[in-house]
CSV table of C-alpha atoms in Angstrom, one decimal:
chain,number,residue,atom,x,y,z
Z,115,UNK,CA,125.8,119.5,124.1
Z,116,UNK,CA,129.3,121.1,123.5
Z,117,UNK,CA,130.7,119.3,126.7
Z,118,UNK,CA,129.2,115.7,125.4
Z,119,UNK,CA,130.8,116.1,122.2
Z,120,UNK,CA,134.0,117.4,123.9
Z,121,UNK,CA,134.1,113.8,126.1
Z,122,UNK,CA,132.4,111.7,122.9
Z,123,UNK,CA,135.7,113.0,121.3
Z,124,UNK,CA,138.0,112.5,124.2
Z,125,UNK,CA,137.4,108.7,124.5
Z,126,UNK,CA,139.6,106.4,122.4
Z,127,UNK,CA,138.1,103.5,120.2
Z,128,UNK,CA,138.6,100.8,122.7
Z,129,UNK,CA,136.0,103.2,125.4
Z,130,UNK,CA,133.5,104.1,123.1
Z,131,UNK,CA,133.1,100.5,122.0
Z,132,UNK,CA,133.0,99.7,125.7
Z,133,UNK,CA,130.5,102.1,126.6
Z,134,UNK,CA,128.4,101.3,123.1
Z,135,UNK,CA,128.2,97.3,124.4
Z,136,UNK,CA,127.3,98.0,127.6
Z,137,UNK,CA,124.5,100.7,126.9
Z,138,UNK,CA,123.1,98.2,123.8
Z,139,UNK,CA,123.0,95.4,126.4
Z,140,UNK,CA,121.3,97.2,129.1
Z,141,UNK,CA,118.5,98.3,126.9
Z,142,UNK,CA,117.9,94.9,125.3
Z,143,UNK,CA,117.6,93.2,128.5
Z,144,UNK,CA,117.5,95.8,131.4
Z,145,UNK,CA,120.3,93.8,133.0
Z,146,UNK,CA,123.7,95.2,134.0
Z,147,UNK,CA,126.2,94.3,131.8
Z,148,UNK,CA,129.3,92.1,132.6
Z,149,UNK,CA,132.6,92.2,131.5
Z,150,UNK,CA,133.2,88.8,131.0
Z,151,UNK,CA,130.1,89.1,128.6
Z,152,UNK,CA,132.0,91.7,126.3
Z,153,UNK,CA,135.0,89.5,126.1
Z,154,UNK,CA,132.7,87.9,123.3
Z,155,UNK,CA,131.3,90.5,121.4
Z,156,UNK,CA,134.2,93.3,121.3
Z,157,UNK,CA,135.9,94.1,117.5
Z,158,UNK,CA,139.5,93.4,119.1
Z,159,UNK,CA,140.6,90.4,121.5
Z,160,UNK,CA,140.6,91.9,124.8
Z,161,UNK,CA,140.7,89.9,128.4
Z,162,UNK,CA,137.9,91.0,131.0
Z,163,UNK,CA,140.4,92.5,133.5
Z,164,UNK,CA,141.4,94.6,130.6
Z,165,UNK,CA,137.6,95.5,129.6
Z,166,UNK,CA,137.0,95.8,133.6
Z,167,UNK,CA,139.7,98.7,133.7
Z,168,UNK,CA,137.9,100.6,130.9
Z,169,UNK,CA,134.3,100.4,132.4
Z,170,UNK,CA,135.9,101.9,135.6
Z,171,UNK,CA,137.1,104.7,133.8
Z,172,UNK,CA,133.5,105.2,132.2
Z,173,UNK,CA,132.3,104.9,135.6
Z,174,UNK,CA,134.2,107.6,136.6
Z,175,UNK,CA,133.5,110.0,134.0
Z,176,UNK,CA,129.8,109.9,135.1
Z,177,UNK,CA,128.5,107.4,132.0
Z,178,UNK,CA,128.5,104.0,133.4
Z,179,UNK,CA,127.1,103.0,137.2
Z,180,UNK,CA,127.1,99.8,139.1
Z,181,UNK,CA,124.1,99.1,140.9
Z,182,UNK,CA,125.5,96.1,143.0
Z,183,UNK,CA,129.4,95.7,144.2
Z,184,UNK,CA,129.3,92.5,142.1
Z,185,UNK,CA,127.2,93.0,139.1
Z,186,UNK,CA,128.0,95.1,135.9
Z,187,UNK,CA,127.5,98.5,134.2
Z,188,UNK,CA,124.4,100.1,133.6
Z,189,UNK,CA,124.7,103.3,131.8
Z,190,UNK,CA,123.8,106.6,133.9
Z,191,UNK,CA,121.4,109.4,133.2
Z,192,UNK,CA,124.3,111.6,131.0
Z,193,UNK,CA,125.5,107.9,129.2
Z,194,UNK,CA,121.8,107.2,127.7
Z,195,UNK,CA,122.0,111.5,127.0
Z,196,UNK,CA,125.4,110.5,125.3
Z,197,UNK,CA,124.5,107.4,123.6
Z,198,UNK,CA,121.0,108.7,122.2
Z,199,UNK,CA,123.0,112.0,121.4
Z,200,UNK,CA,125.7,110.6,119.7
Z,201,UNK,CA,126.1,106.7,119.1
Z,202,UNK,CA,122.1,105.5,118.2
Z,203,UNK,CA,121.6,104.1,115.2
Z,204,UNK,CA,118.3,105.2,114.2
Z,205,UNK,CA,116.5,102.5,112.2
Z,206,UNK,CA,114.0,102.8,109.0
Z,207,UNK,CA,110.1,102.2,110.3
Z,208,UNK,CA,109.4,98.5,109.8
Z,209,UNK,CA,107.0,97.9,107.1
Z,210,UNK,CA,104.7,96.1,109.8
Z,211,UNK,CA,104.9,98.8,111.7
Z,212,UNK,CA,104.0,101.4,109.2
Z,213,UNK,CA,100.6,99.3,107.9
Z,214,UNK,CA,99.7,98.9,111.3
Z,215,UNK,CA,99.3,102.7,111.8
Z,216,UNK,CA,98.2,103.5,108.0
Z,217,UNK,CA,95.5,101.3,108.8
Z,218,UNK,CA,93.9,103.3,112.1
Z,219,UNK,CA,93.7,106.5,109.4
Z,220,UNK,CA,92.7,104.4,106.1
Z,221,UNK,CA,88.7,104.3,107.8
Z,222,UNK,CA,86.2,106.3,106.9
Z,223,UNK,CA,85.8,108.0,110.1
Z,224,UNK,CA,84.4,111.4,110.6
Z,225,UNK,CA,85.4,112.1,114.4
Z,226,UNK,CA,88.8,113.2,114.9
Z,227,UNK,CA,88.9,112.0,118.5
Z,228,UNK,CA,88.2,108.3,117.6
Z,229,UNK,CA,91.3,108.3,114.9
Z,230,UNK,CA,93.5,109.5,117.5
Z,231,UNK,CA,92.7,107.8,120.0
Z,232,UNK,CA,92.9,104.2,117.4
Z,233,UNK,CA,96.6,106.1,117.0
Z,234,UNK,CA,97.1,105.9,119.9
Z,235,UNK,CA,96.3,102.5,121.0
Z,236,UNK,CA,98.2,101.8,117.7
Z,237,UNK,CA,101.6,103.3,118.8
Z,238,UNK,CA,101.2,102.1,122.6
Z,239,UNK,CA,100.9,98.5,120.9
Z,240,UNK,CA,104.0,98.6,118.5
Z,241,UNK,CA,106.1,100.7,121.2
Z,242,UNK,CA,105.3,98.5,124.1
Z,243,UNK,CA,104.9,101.6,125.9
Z,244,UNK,CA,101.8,104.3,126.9
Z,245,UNK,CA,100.9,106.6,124.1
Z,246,UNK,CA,100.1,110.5,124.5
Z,247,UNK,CA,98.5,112.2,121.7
Z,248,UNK,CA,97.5,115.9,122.2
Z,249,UNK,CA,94.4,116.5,120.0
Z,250,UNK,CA,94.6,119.8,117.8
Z,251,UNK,CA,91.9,122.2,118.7
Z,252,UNK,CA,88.6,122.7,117.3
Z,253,UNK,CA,88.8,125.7,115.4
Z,254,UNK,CA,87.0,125.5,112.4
Z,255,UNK,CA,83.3,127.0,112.1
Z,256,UNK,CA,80.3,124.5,112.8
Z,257,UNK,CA,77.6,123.5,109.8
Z,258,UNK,CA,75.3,122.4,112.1
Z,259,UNK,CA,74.6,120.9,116.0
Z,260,UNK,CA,72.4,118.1,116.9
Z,261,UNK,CA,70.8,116.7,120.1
Z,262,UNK,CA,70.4,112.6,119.9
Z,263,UNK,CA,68.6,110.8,122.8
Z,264,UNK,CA,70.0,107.8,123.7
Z,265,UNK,CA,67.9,107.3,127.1
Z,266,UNK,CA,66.2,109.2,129.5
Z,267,UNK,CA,69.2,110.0,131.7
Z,268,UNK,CA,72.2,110.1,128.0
Z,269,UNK,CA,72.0,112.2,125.3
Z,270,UNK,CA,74.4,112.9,122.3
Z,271,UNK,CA,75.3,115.7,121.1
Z,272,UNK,CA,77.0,116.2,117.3
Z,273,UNK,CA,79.1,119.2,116.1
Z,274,UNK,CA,79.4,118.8,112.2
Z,275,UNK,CA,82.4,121.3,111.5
Z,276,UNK,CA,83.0,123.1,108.2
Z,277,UNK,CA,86.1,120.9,107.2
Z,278,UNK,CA,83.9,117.9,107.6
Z,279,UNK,CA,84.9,117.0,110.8
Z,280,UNK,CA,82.6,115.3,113.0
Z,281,UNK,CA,83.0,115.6,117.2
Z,282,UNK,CA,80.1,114.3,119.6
Z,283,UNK,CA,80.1,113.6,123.5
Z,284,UNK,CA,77.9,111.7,125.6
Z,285,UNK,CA,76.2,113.6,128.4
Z,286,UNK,CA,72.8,113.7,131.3
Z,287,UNK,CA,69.9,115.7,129.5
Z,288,UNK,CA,68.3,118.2,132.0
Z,289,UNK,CA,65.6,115.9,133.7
Z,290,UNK,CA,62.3,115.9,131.3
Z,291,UNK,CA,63.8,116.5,128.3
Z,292,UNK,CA,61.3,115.8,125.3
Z,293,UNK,CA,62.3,115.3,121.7
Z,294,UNK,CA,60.3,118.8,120.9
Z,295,UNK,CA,63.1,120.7,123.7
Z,296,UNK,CA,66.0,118.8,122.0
Z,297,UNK,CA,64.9,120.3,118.4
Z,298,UNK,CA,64.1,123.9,119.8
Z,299,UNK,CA,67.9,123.8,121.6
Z,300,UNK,CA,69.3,122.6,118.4
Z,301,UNK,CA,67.7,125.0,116.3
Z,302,UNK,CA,67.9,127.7,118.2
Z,303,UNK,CA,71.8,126.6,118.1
Z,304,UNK,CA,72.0,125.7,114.8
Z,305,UNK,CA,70.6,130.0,113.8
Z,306,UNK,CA,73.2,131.2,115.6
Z,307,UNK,CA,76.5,129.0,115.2
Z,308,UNK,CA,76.7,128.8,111.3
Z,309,UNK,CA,80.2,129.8,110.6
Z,310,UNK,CA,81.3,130.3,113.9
Z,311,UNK,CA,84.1,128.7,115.7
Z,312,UNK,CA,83.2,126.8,119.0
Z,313,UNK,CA,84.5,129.5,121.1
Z,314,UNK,CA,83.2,132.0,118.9
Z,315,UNK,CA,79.6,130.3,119.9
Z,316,UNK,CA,80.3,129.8,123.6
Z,317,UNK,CA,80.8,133.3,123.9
Z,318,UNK,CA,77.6,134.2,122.6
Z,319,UNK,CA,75.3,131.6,124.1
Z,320,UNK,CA,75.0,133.3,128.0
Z,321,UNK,CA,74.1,136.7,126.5
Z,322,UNK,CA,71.4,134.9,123.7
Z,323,UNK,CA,69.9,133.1,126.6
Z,324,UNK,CA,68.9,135.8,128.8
Z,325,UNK,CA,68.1,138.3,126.0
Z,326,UNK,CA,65.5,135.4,124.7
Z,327,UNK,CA,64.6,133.7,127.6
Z,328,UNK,CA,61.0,134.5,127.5
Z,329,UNK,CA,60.8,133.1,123.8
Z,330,UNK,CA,62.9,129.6,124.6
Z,331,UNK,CA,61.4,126.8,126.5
Z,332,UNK,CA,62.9,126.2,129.9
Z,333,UNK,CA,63.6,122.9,129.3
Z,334,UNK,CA,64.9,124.1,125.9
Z,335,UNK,CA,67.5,126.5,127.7
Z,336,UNK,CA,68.8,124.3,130.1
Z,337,UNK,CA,69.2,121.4,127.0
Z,338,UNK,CA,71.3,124.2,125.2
Z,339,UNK,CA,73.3,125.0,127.9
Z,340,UNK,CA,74.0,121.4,129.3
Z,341,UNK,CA,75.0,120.8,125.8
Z,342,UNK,CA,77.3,122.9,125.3
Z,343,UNK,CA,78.8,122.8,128.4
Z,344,UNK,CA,80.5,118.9,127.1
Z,345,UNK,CA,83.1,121.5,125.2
Z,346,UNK,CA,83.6,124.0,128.1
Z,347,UNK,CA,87.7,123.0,127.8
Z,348,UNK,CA,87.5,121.5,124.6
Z,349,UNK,CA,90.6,124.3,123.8
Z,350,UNK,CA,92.3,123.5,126.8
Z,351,UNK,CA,95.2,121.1,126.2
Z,352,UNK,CA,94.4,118.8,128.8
Z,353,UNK,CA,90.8,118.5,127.8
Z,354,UNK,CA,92.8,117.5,124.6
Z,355,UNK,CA,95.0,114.8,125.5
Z,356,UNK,CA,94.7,111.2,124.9
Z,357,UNK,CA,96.5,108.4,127.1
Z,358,UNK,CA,97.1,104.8,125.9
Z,359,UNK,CA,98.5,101.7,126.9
Z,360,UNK,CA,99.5,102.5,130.5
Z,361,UNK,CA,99.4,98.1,131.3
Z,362,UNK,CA,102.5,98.1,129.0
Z,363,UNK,CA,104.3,99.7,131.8
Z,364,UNK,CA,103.5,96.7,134.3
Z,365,UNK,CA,106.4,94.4,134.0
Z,366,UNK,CA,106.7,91.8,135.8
Z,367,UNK,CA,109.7,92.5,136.9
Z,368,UNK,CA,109.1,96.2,137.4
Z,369,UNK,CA,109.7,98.5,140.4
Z,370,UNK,CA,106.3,98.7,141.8
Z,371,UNK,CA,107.0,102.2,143.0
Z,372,UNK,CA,108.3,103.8,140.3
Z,373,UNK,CA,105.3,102.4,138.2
Z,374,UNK,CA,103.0,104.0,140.6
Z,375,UNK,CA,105.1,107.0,140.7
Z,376,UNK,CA,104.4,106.8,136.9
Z,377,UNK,CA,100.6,106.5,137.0
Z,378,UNK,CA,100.3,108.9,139.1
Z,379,UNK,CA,102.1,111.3,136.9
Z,380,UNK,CA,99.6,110.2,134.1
Z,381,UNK,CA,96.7,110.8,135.9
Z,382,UNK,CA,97.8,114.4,136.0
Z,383,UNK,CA,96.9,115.4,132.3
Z,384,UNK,CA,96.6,119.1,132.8
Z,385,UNK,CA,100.5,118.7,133.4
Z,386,UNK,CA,101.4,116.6,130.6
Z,387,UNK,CA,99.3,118.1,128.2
Z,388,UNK,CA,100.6,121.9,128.8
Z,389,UNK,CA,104.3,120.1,128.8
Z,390,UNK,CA,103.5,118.9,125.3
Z,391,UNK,CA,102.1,122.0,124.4
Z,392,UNK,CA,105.9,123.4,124.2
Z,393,UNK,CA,106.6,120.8,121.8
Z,394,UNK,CA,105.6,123.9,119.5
Z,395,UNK,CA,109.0,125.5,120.2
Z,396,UNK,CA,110.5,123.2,117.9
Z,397,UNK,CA,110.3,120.6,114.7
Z,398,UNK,CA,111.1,117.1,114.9
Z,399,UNK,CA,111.9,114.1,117.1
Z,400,UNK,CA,112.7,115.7,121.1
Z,401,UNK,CA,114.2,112.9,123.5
Z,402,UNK,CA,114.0,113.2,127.3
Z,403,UNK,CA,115.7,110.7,129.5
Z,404,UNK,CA,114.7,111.0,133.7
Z,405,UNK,CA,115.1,113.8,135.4
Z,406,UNK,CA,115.6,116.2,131.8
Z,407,UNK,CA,111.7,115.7,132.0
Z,408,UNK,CA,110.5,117.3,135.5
Z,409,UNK,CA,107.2,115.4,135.4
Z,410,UNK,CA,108.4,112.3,135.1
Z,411,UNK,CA,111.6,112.8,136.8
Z,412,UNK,CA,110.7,110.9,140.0
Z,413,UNK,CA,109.5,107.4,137.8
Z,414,UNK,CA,112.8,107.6,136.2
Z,415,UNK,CA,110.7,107.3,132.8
Z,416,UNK,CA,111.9,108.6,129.3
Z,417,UNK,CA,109.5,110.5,126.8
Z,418,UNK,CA,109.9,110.7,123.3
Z,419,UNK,CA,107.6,112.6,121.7
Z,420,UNK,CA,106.8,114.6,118.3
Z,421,UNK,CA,104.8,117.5,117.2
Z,422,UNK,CA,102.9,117.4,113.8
Z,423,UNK,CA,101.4,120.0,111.5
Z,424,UNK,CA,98.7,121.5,109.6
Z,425,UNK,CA,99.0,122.1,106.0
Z,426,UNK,CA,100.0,125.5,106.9
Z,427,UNK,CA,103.3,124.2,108.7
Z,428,UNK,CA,101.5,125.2,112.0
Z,429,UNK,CA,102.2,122.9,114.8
Z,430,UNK,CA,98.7,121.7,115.9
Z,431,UNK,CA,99.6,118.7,118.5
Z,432,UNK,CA,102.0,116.2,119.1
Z,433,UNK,CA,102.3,112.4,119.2
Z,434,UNK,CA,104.8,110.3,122.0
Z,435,UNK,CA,105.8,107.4,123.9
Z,436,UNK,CA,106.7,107.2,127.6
Z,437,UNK,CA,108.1,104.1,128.9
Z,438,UNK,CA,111.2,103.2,131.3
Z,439,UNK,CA,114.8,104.9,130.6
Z,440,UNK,CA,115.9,101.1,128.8
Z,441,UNK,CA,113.7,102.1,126.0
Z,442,UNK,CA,114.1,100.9,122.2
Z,443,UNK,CA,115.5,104.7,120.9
Z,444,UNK,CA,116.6,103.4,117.8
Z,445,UNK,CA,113.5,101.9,117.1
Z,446,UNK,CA,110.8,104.1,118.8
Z,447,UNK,CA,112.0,107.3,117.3
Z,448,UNK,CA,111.3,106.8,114.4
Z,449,UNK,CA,108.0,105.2,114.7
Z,450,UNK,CA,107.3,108.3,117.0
Z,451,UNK,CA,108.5,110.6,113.7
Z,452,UNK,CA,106.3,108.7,111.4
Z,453,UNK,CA,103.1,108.7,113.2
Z,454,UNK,CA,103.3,112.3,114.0
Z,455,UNK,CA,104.2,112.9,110.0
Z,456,UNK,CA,101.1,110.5,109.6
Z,457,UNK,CA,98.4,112.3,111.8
Z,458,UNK,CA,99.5,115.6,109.8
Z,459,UNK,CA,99.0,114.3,106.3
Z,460,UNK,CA,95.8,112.8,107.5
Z,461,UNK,CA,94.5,115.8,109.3
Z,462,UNK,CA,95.6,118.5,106.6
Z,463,UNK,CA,93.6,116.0,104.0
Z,464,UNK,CA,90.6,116.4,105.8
Z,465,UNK,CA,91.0,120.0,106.2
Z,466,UNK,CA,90.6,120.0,102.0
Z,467,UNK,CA,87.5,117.4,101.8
């Protein structure tokens, strides 16, 4: 940071207009920017062999790059650092923006994981890029469990949480399950997990069934432990992550191999999802452009990403967007900010229904 300041400080007026032109054009259309194009936009009357001179110099210091002989200036890796760092102008949330995702919290909804994941689709629609949202963990203590047969080869089951919240998961019922094993499993459950966490629970379920094996039906046992086994990582971060949006990254016009670079990088959640996880060294708004961010380095993708917080001040998860290096900062970041500020108020207000 001290040497970008010391070369933010060490260009005249003339370069860091320049270099501000050419990095606002390159993210608005993800074209290389000309100098005979700046001819018409620059504060003072300047000719383009004049404007060409000072593009080579940013060129040299490492900020601007030409990706043909003929064409113009892109910026570089350390110019979008520099720009982001020092010359964005972060704008207010759009009202549009902000009803849109006030309105995926404003429903009644009981599960936690179908509000984030409506965030989520939320963000990746006003962003125009693919949404992560890491999930908090499931930490309170259960009320009560339920079985719920939806056919003979899906069942449902239901955790109903102290705090109100509401989690189920689909799963494949041992074969022959009856609606009398599905009540024995939950009620055998239900006497043993009041006001314990999840983990709490998992803990104790191996010893319970082989101490009371001969009591439980068979068909019972295998219910509860199939059941249970739907939250086996549900405190593991990747078992906790939520991906959205990844069509926004097909443009048309896109490098087919970074975007499958990309997906591929998606696909591995257990990486993201830790990655995130260190979101918790810090408050506020983190930017990283390429290679800063080691998963994505090889995509040439940006991540922008937030963590929020429990009425405690206790970071829980974290919001972002990922999407190509020419993306909207000034736009994004703050969206990125709000949301994250949103899924705290929303989660600490359920915490205290």
């Amino acid at each position: 940071m001290t040497n970008q300041n010391q070369l933010i400080s060490d260009l005249n007026d003339r370069s860091r207009e320049v270099f501000r032109r050419v990095v606002e054009g390159y993210l608005e259309t993800g074209d290389p920017v000309g100098s005979r194009s700046l001819t018409r936009l620059m504060s003072e009357k300047l000719s383009a062999a004049t404007i060409r001179n000072v593009m080579q110099d940013l060129e040299y210091l490492g900020l601007l790059g030409s990706p043909h002989v003929s064409a113009g200036r892109v910026p570089t890796q350390l110019g979008l650092r520099m720009f982001v760092d020092g010359f964005m102008e972060v704008s207010e949330v759009q009202a549009t923006d902000r009803a849109a995702l006030e309105a995926t919290v404003g429903a009644a909804e009981p599960d936690v994981g179908s509000l984030l994941d409506r965030v989520g689709s939320a963000l990746s629609g006003l962003t125009h890029g693919a949404s992560l949202v890491l999930a908090p963990k499931t930490e309170s203590p259960i009320r009560h469990i339920e079985f719920v047969s939806l056919a003979p080869d899906r069942a449902l089951v239901v955790l109903v949480m102290a705090d109100g919240q509401v989690e189920n998961r689909v799963f494949t019922p041992p074969v022959g399950q009856t609606p009398s094993s599905m009540r024995e499993a939950a009620n055998f459950l239900n006497a043993l997990a009041e006001g314990k966490t999840l983990s709490d629970l998992r803990r104790e379920i191996a010893v319970e069934i082989s101490a009371r094996r001969q009591e439980l039906d068979a068909l019972a046992a295998e219910m509860v432990e199939s059941g249970l086994a739907q939250w086996a990582d549900q405190g593991e971060p990747w078992e906790r992550l939520i991906v959205r949006g990844r069509s926004n990254l097909l443009e048309p016009e896109g490098d087919l191999d970074r975007i499958r670079t990309l997906f591929d990088d998606l696909e591995r959640k257990r990486d993201i999802a830790e990655f995130l996880d260190l979101t918790e060294e810090g408050e506020g708004v983190r930017i990283f452009i390429g290679s800063e961010n080691k998963l994505f380095s090889l995509s040439g993708s940006s991540l922008v990403v937030s963590p929020y917080m429990n009425a405690d001040r206790k970071i829980i998860g974290a919001v972002g967007v990922i999407g190509p290096t020419r993306l909207n900062y000034g736009r994004i970041v703050p969206i990125v900010d709000y949301t994250a500020q949103l899924v705290g108020r929303m989660l600490t207000g359920r915490g205290k229904g």
